């Protein structure tokens, strides 16, 4: 079974952070369907609200050829092809996809786990390196 873990893009500090814990905040006086997810980040003592303060990204359960964990929001490329692909969650299909164009959900590449771990490497992420999806260099 794969490990369930997350990381978060801190919108205030403009920094990727490791997530310590997630909490459903049921004390905000909201209807159950409107419950906020709060994130406890390492290095801080305050709670952050998902979507307002942080963007939450889940670990895919895969590692690249160098042993680096692959998260939603990462940009990976095949070593010998050099085409950047964005790792994203596809809610409709309940799976992670690789997208050539982050704005087009139809531009999807299906991936196979053994190929990822042998032939792909993480070159950045969509928050710290958005230029990689526009043809920039790693």
mmCIF file of N, CA and C in Angstrom:
data_model
loop_
_atom_site.group_PDB
_atom_site.id
_atom_site.type_symbol
_atom_site.label_atom_id
_atom_site.label_comp_id
_atom_site.label_asym_id
_atom_site.label_seq_id
_atom_site.Cartn_x
_atom_site.Cartn_y
_atom_site.Cartn_z
ATOM 1 N N UNK A 1 0.840 -1.167 0.000
ATOM 2 C CA UNK A 1 0.000 0.000 0.000
ATOM 3 C C UNK A 1 0.894 1.243 0.000
ATOM 4 N N UNK A 2 0.485 2.268 -0.743
ATOM 5 C CA UNK A 2 1.300 3.474 -0.814
ATOM 6 C C UNK A 2 1.071 4.365 0.396
ATOM 7 N N UNK A 3 2.081 5.131 0.697
ATOM 8 C CA UNK A 3 2.011 6.066 1.814
ATOM 9 C C UNK A 3 1.145 7.259 1.414
ATOM 10 N N UNK A 4 0.236 7.666 2.298
ATOM 11 C CA UNK A 4 -0.608 8.833 2.051
ATOM 12 C C UNK A 4 0.059 10.029 2.718
ATOM 13 N N UNK A 5 0.492 10.991 1.904
ATOM 14 C CA UNK A 5 1.075 12.200 2.467
ATOM 15 C C UNK A 5 0.902 13.343 1.486
ATOM 16 N N UNK A 6 1.109 14.538 2.010
ATOM 17 C CA UNK A 6 0.854 15.748 1.244
ATOM 18 C C UNK A 6 1.996 16.738 1.418
ATOM 19 N N UNK A 7 2.042 17.691 0.513
ATOM 20 C CA UNK A 7 2.860 18.887 0.674
ATOM 21 C C UNK A 7 1.951 20.054 0.317
ATOM 22 N N UNK A 8 2.373 21.271 0.641
ATOM 23 C CA UNK A 8 1.516 22.430 0.400
ATOM 24 C C UNK A 8 2.333 23.598 -0.128
ATOM 25 N N UNK A 9 1.729 24.322 -1.081
ATOM 26 C CA UNK A 9 2.318 25.573 -1.551
ATOM 27 C C UNK A 9 1.740 26.678 -0.685
ATOM 28 N N UNK A 10 2.604 27.311 0.096
ATOM 29 C CA UNK A 10 2.216 28.399 0.992
ATOM 30 C C UNK A 10 2.097 29.670 0.158
ATOM 31 N N UNK A 11 0.865 30.147 -0.038
ATOM 32 C CA UNK A 11 0.620 31.308 -0.894
ATOM 33 C C UNK A 11 1.147 32.599 -0.287
ATOM 34 N N UNK A 12 1.219 32.664 1.035
ATOM 35 C CA UNK A 12 1.735 33.872 1.692
ATOM 36 C C UNK A 12 3.253 33.977 1.581
ATOM 37 N N UNK A 13 3.927 32.867 1.854
ATOM 38 C CA UNK A 13 5.393 32.863 1.865
ATOM 39 C C UNK A 13 5.988 32.502 0.501
ATOM 40 N N UNK A 14 5.108 32.074 -0.436
ATOM 41 C CA UNK A 14 5.552 31.660 -1.770
ATOM 42 C C UNK A 14 6.644 30.591 -1.650
ATOM 43 N N UNK A 15 6.299 29.538 -0.883
ATOM 44 C CA UNK A 15 7.273 28.502 -0.564
ATOM 45 C C UNK A 15 6.575 27.153 -0.447
ATOM 46 N N UNK A 16 7.237 26.093 -0.920
ATOM 47 C CA UNK A 16 6.719 24.741 -0.765
ATOM 48 C C UNK A 16 7.013 24.277 0.651
ATOM 49 N N UNK A 17 6.000 23.690 1.302
ATOM 50 C CA UNK A 17 6.163 23.258 2.686
ATOM 51 C C UNK A 17 5.689 21.823 2.860
ATOM 52 N N UNK A 18 6.292 21.168 3.816
ATOM 53 C CA UNK A 18 5.899 19.816 4.184
ATOM 54 C C UNK A 18 4.684 19.896 5.108
ATOM 55 N N UNK A 19 3.709 19.015 4.909
ATOM 56 C CA UNK A 19 2.491 19.008 5.721
ATOM 57 C C UNK A 19 2.679 18.066 6.904
ATOM 58 N N UNK A 20 2.395 18.577 8.084
ATOM 59 C CA UNK A 20 2.484 17.793 9.313
ATOM 60 C C UNK A 20 1.185 17.030 9.559
ATOM 61 N N UNK A 21 0.037 17.695 9.365
ATOM 62 C CA UNK A 21 -1.268 17.070 9.625
ATOM 63 C C UNK A 21 -2.356 17.833 8.882
ATOM 64 N N UNK A 22 -3.475 17.154 8.642
ATOM 65 C CA UNK A 22 -4.669 17.769 8.058
ATOM 66 C C UNK A 22 -5.807 17.636 9.055
ATOM 67 N N UNK A 23 -6.632 18.674 9.157
ATOM 68 C CA UNK A 23 -7.764 18.660 10.080
ATOM 69 C C UNK A 23 -9.008 19.161 9.368
ATOM 70 N N UNK A 24 -10.140 18.524 9.666
ATOM 71 C CA UNK A 24 -11.429 19.063 9.241
ATOM 72 C C UNK A 24 -11.897 19.989 10.340
ATOM 73 N N UNK A 25 -12.146 21.229 10.000
ATOM 74 C CA UNK A 25 -12.574 22.203 10.999
ATOM 75 C C UNK A 25 -14.098 22.203 11.050
ATOM 76 N N UNK A 26 -14.644 21.599 12.079
ATOM 77 C CA UNK A 26 -16.098 21.519 12.228
ATOM 78 C C UNK A 26 -16.604 22.564 13.210
ATOM 79 N N UNK A 27 -15.741 23.445 13.680
ATOM 80 C CA UNK A 27 -16.125 24.448 14.666
ATOM 81 C C UNK A 27 -16.295 25.827 14.047
ATOM 82 N N UNK A 28 -16.318 25.908 12.741
ATOM 83 C CA UNK A 28 -16.412 27.206 12.088
ATOM 84 C C UNK A 28 -17.857 27.644 11.882
ATOM 85 N N UNK A 29 -18.823 26.830 12.316
ATOM 86 C CA UNK A 29 -20.223 27.185 12.157
ATOM 87 C C UNK A 29 -20.724 27.015 10.738
ATOM 88 N N UNK A 30 -20.078 26.172 9.981
ATOM 89 C CA UNK A 30 -20.472 25.953 8.591
ATOM 90 C C UNK A 30 -21.248 24.656 8.469
ATOM 91 N N UNK A 31 -22.000 24.547 7.402
ATOM 92 C CA UNK A 31 -22.691 23.295 7.106
ATOM 93 C C UNK A 31 -21.649 22.219 6.835
ATOM 94 N N UNK A 32 -21.973 20.942 7.076
ATOM 95 C CA UNK A 32 -20.996 19.864 6.861
ATOM 96 C C UNK A 32 -20.365 19.871 5.474
ATOM 97 N N UNK A 33 -21.125 20.246 4.463
ATOM 98 C CA UNK A 33 -20.569 20.245 3.110
ATOM 99 C C UNK A 33 -19.581 21.386 2.889
ATOM 100 N N UNK A 34 -19.588 22.368 3.774
ATOM 101 C CA UNK A 34 -18.700 23.519 3.641
ATOM 102 C C UNK A 34 -17.527 23.483 4.611
ATOM 103 N N UNK A 35 -17.277 22.351 5.219
ATOM 104 C CA UNK A 35 -16.181 22.259 6.190
ATOM 105 C C UNK A 35 -14.854 22.632 5.554
ATOM 106 N N UNK A 36 -14.066 23.336 6.299
ATOM 107 C CA UNK A 36 -12.740 23.726 5.814
ATOM 108 C C UNK A 36 -11.722 22.658 6.187
ATOM 109 N N UNK A 37 -10.784 22.440 5.312
ATOM 110 C CA UNK A 37 -9.652 21.582 5.625
ATOM 111 C C UNK A 37 -8.526 22.495 6.070
ATOM 112 N N UNK A 38 -8.025 22.257 7.261
ATOM 113 C CA UNK A 38 -6.919 23.044 7.781
ATOM 114 C C UNK A 38 -5.642 22.229 7.695
ATOM 115 N N UNK A 39 -4.553 22.908 7.418
ATOM 116 C CA UNK A 39 -3.264 22.260 7.235
ATOM 117 C C UNK A 39 -2.305 22.750 8.307
ATOM 118 N N UNK A 40 -1.675 21.808 8.980
ATOM 119 C CA UNK A 40 -0.628 22.116 9.952
ATOM 120 C C UNK A 40 0.700 21.876 9.249
ATOM 121 N N UNK A 41 1.461 22.942 9.042
ATOM 122 C CA UNK A 41 2.718 22.842 8.322
ATOM 123 C C UNK A 41 3.884 22.766 9.293
ATOM 124 N N UNK A 42 4.881 21.996 8.919
ATOM 125 C CA UNK A 42 6.121 22.017 9.691
ATOM 126 C C UNK A 42 6.692 23.428 9.611
ATOM 127 N N UNK A 43 7.462 23.834 10.565
ATOM 128 C CA UNK A 43 8.117 25.142 10.629
ATOM 129 C C UNK A 43 7.174 26.259 11.064
ATOM 130 N N UNK A 44 5.895 25.985 11.267
ATOM 131 C CA UNK A 44 4.969 27.035 11.697
ATOM 132 C C UNK A 44 4.117 26.505 12.833
ATOM 133 N N UNK A 45 3.440 27.405 13.505
ATOM 134 C CA UNK A 45 2.543 26.979 14.584
ATOM 135 C C UNK A 45 1.108 27.378 14.296
ATOM 136 N N UNK A 46 0.844 27.880 13.101
ATOM 137 C CA UNK A 46 -0.510 28.307 12.780
ATOM 138 C C UNK A 46 -1.138 27.379 11.747
ATOM 139 N N UNK A 47 -2.461 27.395 11.700
ATOM 140 C CA UNK A 47 -3.199 26.565 10.747
ATOM 141 C C UNK A 47 -3.447 27.370 9.474
ATOM 142 N N UNK A 48 -3.412 26.684 8.366
ATOM 143 C CA UNK A 48 -3.645 27.291 7.066
ATOM 144 C C UNK A 48 -4.868 26.639 6.442
ATOM 145 N N UNK A 49 -5.699 27.436 5.791
ATOM 146 C CA UNK A 49 -6.894 26.900 5.156
ATOM 147 C C UNK A 49 -6.590 26.563 3.698
ATOM 148 N N UNK A 50 -6.975 25.359 3.296
ATOM 149 C CA UNK A 50 -6.770 24.919 1.920
ATOM 150 C C UNK A 50 -7.547 25.833 0.978
ATOM 151 N N UNK A 51 -6.979 26.138 -0.144
ATOM 152 C CA UNK A 51 -7.472 27.013 -1.201
ATOM 153 C C UNK A 51 -7.277 28.487 -0.868
ATOM 154 N N UNK A 52 -7.553 28.910 0.364
ATOM 155 C CA UNK A 52 -7.348 30.315 0.715
ATOM 156 C C UNK A 52 -5.872 30.611 0.969
ATOM 157 N N UNK A 53 -5.233 29.795 1.794
ATOM 158 C CA UNK A 53 -3.851 30.039 2.218
ATOM 159 C C UNK A 53 -2.828 29.144 1.531
ATOM 160 N N UNK A 54 -3.229 27.931 1.227
ATOM 161 C CA UNK A 54 -2.302 26.957 0.639
ATOM 162 C C UNK A 54 -2.991 26.145 -0.448
ATOM 163 N N UNK A 55 -2.193 25.657 -1.375
ATOM 164 C CA UNK A 55 -2.648 24.660 -2.340
ATOM 165 C C UNK A 55 -2.054 23.335 -1.892
ATOM 166 N N UNK A 56 -2.906 22.347 -1.738
ATOM 167 C CA UNK A 56 -2.509 21.046 -1.220
ATOM 168 C C UNK A 56 -2.223 20.090 -2.372
ATOM 169 N N UNK A 57 -1.136 19.332 -2.273
ATOM 170 C CA UNK A 57 -0.755 18.374 -3.309
ATOM 171 C C UNK A 57 -0.478 17.020 -2.681
ATOM 172 N N UNK A 58 -1.034 15.975 -3.274
ATOM 173 C CA UNK A 58 -0.879 14.629 -2.729
ATOM 174 C C UNK A 58 0.287 13.895 -3.391
ATOM 175 N N UNK A 59 0.964 13.071 -2.604
ATOM 176 C CA UNK A 59 2.023 12.181 -3.081
ATOM 177 C C UNK A 59 1.377 11.115 -3.958
ATOM 178 N N UNK A 60 1.945 10.845 -5.124
ATOM 179 C CA UNK A 60 1.374 9.860 -6.052
ATOM 180 C C UNK A 60 1.671 8.423 -5.647
ATOM 181 N N UNK A 61 2.638 8.243 -4.763
ATOM 182 C CA UNK A 61 3.075 6.897 -4.410
ATOM 183 C C UNK A 61 4.236 6.428 -5.273
ATOM 184 N N UNK A 62 4.653 7.271 -6.216
ATOM 185 C CA UNK A 62 5.746 6.928 -7.134
ATOM 186 C C UNK A 62 6.978 7.778 -6.862
ATOM 187 N N UNK A 63 8.112 7.242 -7.261
ATOM 188 C CA UNK A 63 9.370 7.982 -7.202
ATOM 189 C C UNK A 63 9.968 7.997 -8.598
ATOM 190 N N UNK A 64 10.752 9.030 -8.885
ATOM 191 C CA UNK A 64 11.388 9.102 -10.196
ATOM 192 C C UNK A 64 12.644 8.235 -10.231
ATOM 193 N N UNK A 65 13.365 8.269 -11.313
ATOM 194 C CA UNK A 65 14.542 7.412 -11.489
ATOM 195 C C UNK A 65 15.651 7.716 -10.496
ATOM 196 N N UNK A 66 15.595 8.904 -9.870
ATOM 197 C CA UNK A 66 16.592 9.289 -8.871
ATOM 198 C C UNK A 66 16.116 9.047 -7.445
ATOM 199 N N UNK A 67 14.920 8.459 -7.302
ATOM 200 C CA UNK A 67 14.377 8.183 -5.977
ATOM 201 C C UNK A 67 13.613 9.337 -5.367
ATOM 202 N N UNK A 68 13.386 10.420 -6.122
ATOM 203 C CA UNK A 68 12.645 11.581 -5.617
ATOM 204 C C UNK A 68 11.145 11.308 -5.691
ATOM 205 N N UNK A 69 10.436 11.619 -4.614
ATOM 206 C CA UNK A 69 8.985 11.411 -4.576
ATOM 207 C C UNK A 69 8.293 12.324 -5.582
ATOM 208 N N UNK A 70 7.260 11.784 -6.231
ATOM 209 C CA UNK A 70 6.502 12.542 -7.224
ATOM 210 C C UNK A 70 5.158 12.934 -6.626
ATOM 211 N N UNK A 71 4.878 14.243 -6.626
ATOM 212 C CA UNK A 71 3.639 14.799 -6.097
ATOM 213 C C UNK A 71 2.815 15.411 -7.220
ATOM 214 N N UNK A 72 1.523 15.517 -6.971
ATOM 215 C CA UNK A 72 0.650 16.314 -7.815
ATOM 216 C C UNK A 72 1.278 17.709 -7.899
ATOM 217 N N UNK A 73 1.294 18.288 -9.091
ATOM 218 C CA UNK A 73 1.899 19.609 -9.273
ATOM 219 C C UNK A 73 3.350 19.561 -9.712
ATOM 220 N N UNK A 74 3.972 18.387 -9.648
ATOM 221 C CA UNK A 74 5.351 18.264 -10.119
ATOM 222 C C UNK A 74 5.390 18.285 -11.638
ATOM 223 N N UNK A 75 6.520 18.710 -12.165
ATOM 224 C CA UNK A 75 6.773 18.654 -13.597
ATOM 225 C C UNK A 75 7.856 17.604 -13.788
ATOM 226 N N UNK A 76 7.537 16.609 -14.615
ATOM 227 C CA UNK A 76 8.495 15.536 -14.865
ATOM 228 C C UNK A 76 8.756 15.454 -16.360
ATOM 229 N N UNK A 77 9.839 14.810 -16.716
ATOM 230 C CA UNK A 77 10.107 14.571 -18.136
ATOM 231 C C UNK A 77 10.832 13.252 -18.301
ATOM 232 N N UNK A 78 10.625 12.667 -19.445
ATOM 233 C CA UNK A 78 11.339 11.436 -19.786
ATOM 234 C C UNK A 78 12.773 11.822 -20.130
ATOM 235 N N UNK A 79 13.706 11.088 -19.634
ATOM 236 C CA UNK A 79 15.116 11.456 -19.738
ATOM 237 C C UNK A 79 15.571 11.675 -21.171
ATOM 238 N N UNK A 80 15.175 10.816 -22.089
ATOM 239 C CA UNK A 80 15.661 10.924 -23.466
ATOM 240 C C UNK A 80 14.756 11.726 -24.392
ATOM 241 N N UNK A 81 13.600 12.195 -23.922
ATOM 242 C CA UNK A 81 12.673 12.927 -24.791
ATOM 243 C C UNK A 81 12.604 14.411 -24.443
ATOM 244 N N UNK A 82 12.745 14.773 -23.185
ATOM 245 C CA UNK A 82 12.812 16.163 -22.727
ATOM 246 C C UNK A 82 11.548 16.973 -23.011
ATOM 247 N N UNK A 83 10.386 16.354 -22.881
ATOM 248 C CA UNK A 83 9.108 17.062 -22.983
ATOM 249 C C UNK A 83 8.538 17.163 -21.572
ATOM 250 N N UNK A 84 8.379 18.387 -21.034
ATOM 251 C CA UNK A 84 7.858 18.523 -19.674
ATOM 252 C C UNK A 84 6.383 18.138 -19.590
ATOM 253 N N UNK A 85 6.041 17.404 -18.532
ATOM 254 C CA UNK A 85 4.669 16.957 -18.308
ATOM 255 C C UNK A 85 4.276 17.281 -16.873
ATOM 256 N N UNK A 86 3.083 17.828 -16.701
ATOM 257 C CA UNK A 86 2.572 18.193 -15.385
ATOM 258 C C UNK A 86 1.804 17.029 -14.781
ATOM 259 N N UNK A 87 2.136 16.678 -13.549
ATOM 260 C CA UNK A 87 1.411 15.641 -12.817
ATOM 261 C C UNK A 87 0.191 16.300 -12.192
ATOM 262 N N UNK A 88 -0.996 15.790 -12.486
ATOM 263 C CA UNK A 88 -2.214 16.381 -11.910
ATOM 264 C C UNK A 88 -3.241 15.296 -11.641
ATOM 265 N N UNK A 89 -4.156 15.607 -10.734
ATOM 266 C CA UNK A 89 -5.224 14.692 -10.360
ATOM 267 C C UNK A 89 -6.376 14.866 -11.324
ATOM 268 N N UNK A 90 -6.873 13.765 -11.860
ATOM 269 C CA UNK A 90 -8.020 13.763 -12.752
ATOM 270 C C UNK A 90 -9.208 13.235 -11.953
ATOM 271 N N UNK A 91 -10.052 14.133 -11.488
ATOM 272 C CA UNK A 91 -11.185 13.762 -10.637
ATOM 273 C C UNK A 91 -12.165 12.847 -11.364
ATOM 274 N N UNK A 92 -12.402 13.115 -12.641
ATOM 275 C CA UNK A 92 -13.367 12.328 -13.412
ATOM 276 C C UNK A 92 -12.939 10.867 -13.537
ATOM 277 N N UNK A 93 -11.646 10.641 -13.751
ATOM 278 C CA UNK A 93 -11.130 9.285 -13.934
ATOM 279 C C UNK A 93 -10.551 8.692 -12.653
ATOM 280 N N UNK A 94 -10.488 9.483 -11.578
ATOM 281 C CA UNK A 94 -9.930 9.056 -10.281
ATOM 282 C C UNK A 94 -8.520 8.490 -10.439
ATOM 283 N N UNK A 95 -7.651 9.313 -11.049
ATOM 284 C CA UNK A 95 -6.261 8.898 -11.248
ATOM 285 C C UNK A 95 -5.387 10.136 -11.457
ATOM 286 N N UNK A 96 -4.092 9.931 -11.342
ATOM 287 C CA UNK A 96 -3.138 10.973 -11.692
ATOM 288 C C UNK A 96 -2.854 10.871 -13.177
ATOM 289 N N UNK A 97 -2.779 12.030 -13.845
ATOM 290 C CA UNK A 97 -2.468 12.107 -15.269
ATOM 291 C C UNK A 97 -1.212 12.932 -15.467
ATOM 292 N N UNK A 98 -0.651 12.826 -16.643
ATOM 293 C CA UNK A 98 0.435 13.692 -17.076
ATOM 294 C C UNK A 98 -0.107 14.553 -18.198
ATOM 295 N N UNK A 99 0.020 15.861 -18.068
ATOM 296 C CA UNK A 99 -0.526 16.779 -19.054
ATOM 297 C C UNK A 99 0.580 17.564 -19.744
ATOM 298 N N UNK A 100 0.498 17.650 -21.064
ATOM 299 C CA UNK A 100 1.434 18.485 -21.820
ATOM 300 C C UNK A 100 1.064 19.954 -21.688
ATOM 301 N N UNK A 101 -0.219 20.219 -21.520
ATOM 302 C CA UNK A 101 -0.731 21.585 -21.394
ATOM 303 C C UNK A 101 -1.564 21.659 -20.120
ATOM 304 N N UNK A 102 -1.123 22.413 -19.099
ATOM 305 C CA UNK A 102 -1.850 22.448 -17.827
ATOM 306 C C UNK A 102 -3.251 23.040 -17.921
ATOM 307 N N UNK A 103 -3.543 23.785 -18.990
ATOM 308 C CA UNK A 103 -4.863 24.401 -19.139
ATOM 309 C C UNK A 103 -5.828 23.559 -19.959
ATOM 310 N N UNK A 104 -5.361 22.435 -20.490
ATOM 311 C CA UNK A 104 -6.180 21.618 -21.372
ATOM 312 C C UNK A 104 -6.264 20.201 -20.819
ATOM 313 N N UNK A 105 -7.418 19.853 -20.264
ATOM 314 C CA UNK A 105 -7.575 18.523 -19.680
ATOM 315 C C UNK A 105 -7.644 17.429 -20.736
ATOM 316 N N UNK A 106 -7.728 17.786 -22.007
ATOM 317 C CA UNK A 106 -7.748 16.773 -23.053
ATOM 318 C C UNK A 106 -6.344 16.389 -23.515
ATOM 319 N N UNK A 107 -5.341 17.177 -23.147
ATOM 320 C CA UNK A 107 -3.962 16.904 -23.557
ATOM 321 C C UNK A 107 -3.287 16.043 -22.499
ATOM 322 N N UNK A 108 -3.703 14.793 -22.431
ATOM 323 C CA UNK A 108 -3.274 13.902 -21.354
ATOM 324 C C UNK A 108 -2.418 12.770 -21.902
ATOM 325 N N UNK A 109 -1.402 12.443 -21.144
ATOM 326 C CA UNK A 109 -0.563 11.290 -21.439
ATOM 327 C C UNK A 109 -0.782 10.293 -20.314
ATOM 328 N N UNK A 110 -1.133 9.073 -20.649
ATOM 329 C CA UNK A 110 -1.292 8.027 -19.633
ATOM 330 C C UNK A 110 0.097 7.511 -19.284
ATOM 331 N N UNK A 111 0.332 7.270 -18.022
ATOM 332 C CA UNK A 111 1.656 6.808 -17.615
ATOM 333 C C UNK A 111 1.604 5.448 -16.957
ATOM 334 N N UNK A 112 2.707 4.784 -17.020
ATOM 335 C CA UNK A 112 2.851 3.452 -16.447
ATOM 336 C C UNK A 112 3.926 3.507 -15.368
ATOM 337 N N UNK A 113 3.632 2.938 -14.214
ATOM 338 C CA UNK A 113 4.516 3.101 -13.062
ATOM 339 C C UNK A 113 5.940 2.628 -13.315
ATOM 340 N N UNK A 114 6.126 1.525 -14.003
ATOM 341 C CA UNK A 114 7.494 1.053 -14.212
ATOM 342 C C UNK A 114 8.279 2.003 -15.106
ATOM 343 N N UNK A 115 7.610 2.667 -16.060
ATOM 344 C CA UNK A 115 8.296 3.633 -16.912
ATOM 345 C C UNK A 115 8.687 4.875 -16.128
ATOM 346 N N UNK A 116 7.821 5.315 -15.229
ATOM 347 C CA UNK A 116 8.118 6.505 -14.434
ATOM 348 C C UNK A 116 9.369 6.276 -13.605
ATOM 349 N N UNK A 117 9.427 5.169 -12.915
ATOM 350 C CA UNK A 117 10.551 4.919 -12.022
ATOM 351 C C UNK A 117 11.846 4.629 -12.773
ATOM 352 N N UNK A 118 11.767 4.242 -14.034
ATOM 353 C CA UNK A 118 12.967 3.945 -14.809
ATOM 354 C C UNK A 118 13.395 5.099 -15.704
ATOM 355 N N UNK A 119 12.449 5.791 -16.315
ATOM 356 C CA UNK A 119 12.766 6.731 -17.388
ATOM 357 C C UNK A 119 12.447 8.199 -17.115
ATOM 358 N N UNK A 120 11.741 8.512 -16.048
ATOM 359 C CA UNK A 120 11.325 9.889 -15.802
ATOM 360 C C UNK A 120 12.053 10.482 -14.608
ATOM 361 N N UNK A 121 12.178 11.833 -14.631
ATOM 362 C CA UNK A 121 12.745 12.518 -13.478
ATOM 363 C C UNK A 121 11.965 13.799 -13.212
ATOM 364 N N UNK A 122 11.870 14.171 -11.944
ATOM 365 C CA UNK A 122 11.236 15.423 -11.547
ATOM 366 C C UNK A 122 12.200 16.549 -11.894
ATOM 367 N N UNK A 123 11.703 17.553 -12.642
ATOM 368 C CA UNK A 123 12.547 18.690 -13.013
ATOM 369 C C UNK A 123 12.098 19.982 -12.340
ATOM 370 N N UNK A 124 10.977 19.946 -11.632
ATOM 371 C CA UNK A 124 10.474 21.128 -10.944
ATOM 372 C C UNK A 124 9.023 20.926 -10.564
ATOM 373 N N UNK A 125 8.338 22.040 -10.277
ATOM 374 C CA UNK A 125 6.905 21.985 -9.994
ATOM 375 C C UNK A 125 6.245 23.233 -10.549
ATOM 376 N N UNK A 126 4.936 23.188 -10.664
ATOM 377 C CA UNK A 126 4.176 24.243 -11.330
ATOM 378 C C UNK A 126 4.202 25.570 -10.569
ATOM 379 N N UNK A 127 4.508 25.545 -9.280
ATOM 380 C CA UNK A 127 4.529 26.767 -8.475
ATOM 381 C C UNK A 127 5.879 27.473 -8.524
ATOM 382 N N UNK A 128 6.948 26.718 -8.385
ATOM 383 C CA UNK A 128 8.284 27.311 -8.356
ATOM 384 C C UNK A 128 8.924 27.414 -9.738
ATOM 385 N N UNK A 129 8.436 26.622 -10.686
ATOM 386 C CA UNK A 129 9.041 26.575 -12.022
ATOM 387 C C UNK A 129 7.996 26.568 -13.133
ATOM 388 N N UNK A 130 7.039 27.507 -13.145
ATOM 389 C CA UNK A 130 5.988 27.473 -14.175
ATOM 390 C C UNK A 130 6.536 27.638 -15.587
ATOM 391 N N UNK A 131 7.699 28.260 -15.716
ATOM 392 C CA UNK A 131 8.299 28.466 -17.039
ATOM 393 C C UNK A 131 8.630 27.151 -17.737
ATOM 394 N N UNK A 132 8.800 26.078 -16.971
ATOM 395 C CA UNK A 132 9.108 24.777 -17.574
ATOM 396 C C UNK A 132 7.974 24.281 -18.465
ATOM 397 N N UNK A 133 6.743 24.659 -18.139
ATOM 398 C CA UNK A 133 5.595 24.246 -18.954
ATOM 399 C C UNK A 133 5.411 25.162 -20.162
ATOM 400 N N UNK A 134 6.198 26.233 -20.224
ATOM 401 C CA UNK A 134 6.135 27.155 -21.363
ATOM 402 C C UNK A 134 7.410 27.084 -22.203
ATOM 403 N N UNK A 135 8.149 25.977 -22.055
ATOM 404 C CA UNK A 135 9.342 25.781 -22.869
ATOM 405 C C UNK A 135 10.631 26.272 -22.253
ATOM 406 N N UNK A 136 10.596 26.674 -20.983
ATOM 407 C CA UNK A 136 11.816 27.117 -20.309
ATOM 408 C C UNK A 136 12.702 25.954 -19.944
ATOM 409 N N UNK A 137 13.882 26.247 -19.514
ATOM 410 C CA UNK A 137 14.860 25.218 -19.142
ATOM 411 C C UNK A 137 14.833 24.968 -17.646
ATOM 412 N N UNK A 138 15.154 23.733 -17.261
ATOM 413 C CA UNK A 138 15.228 23.360 -15.846
ATOM 414 C C UNK A 138 16.509 23.883 -15.227
#
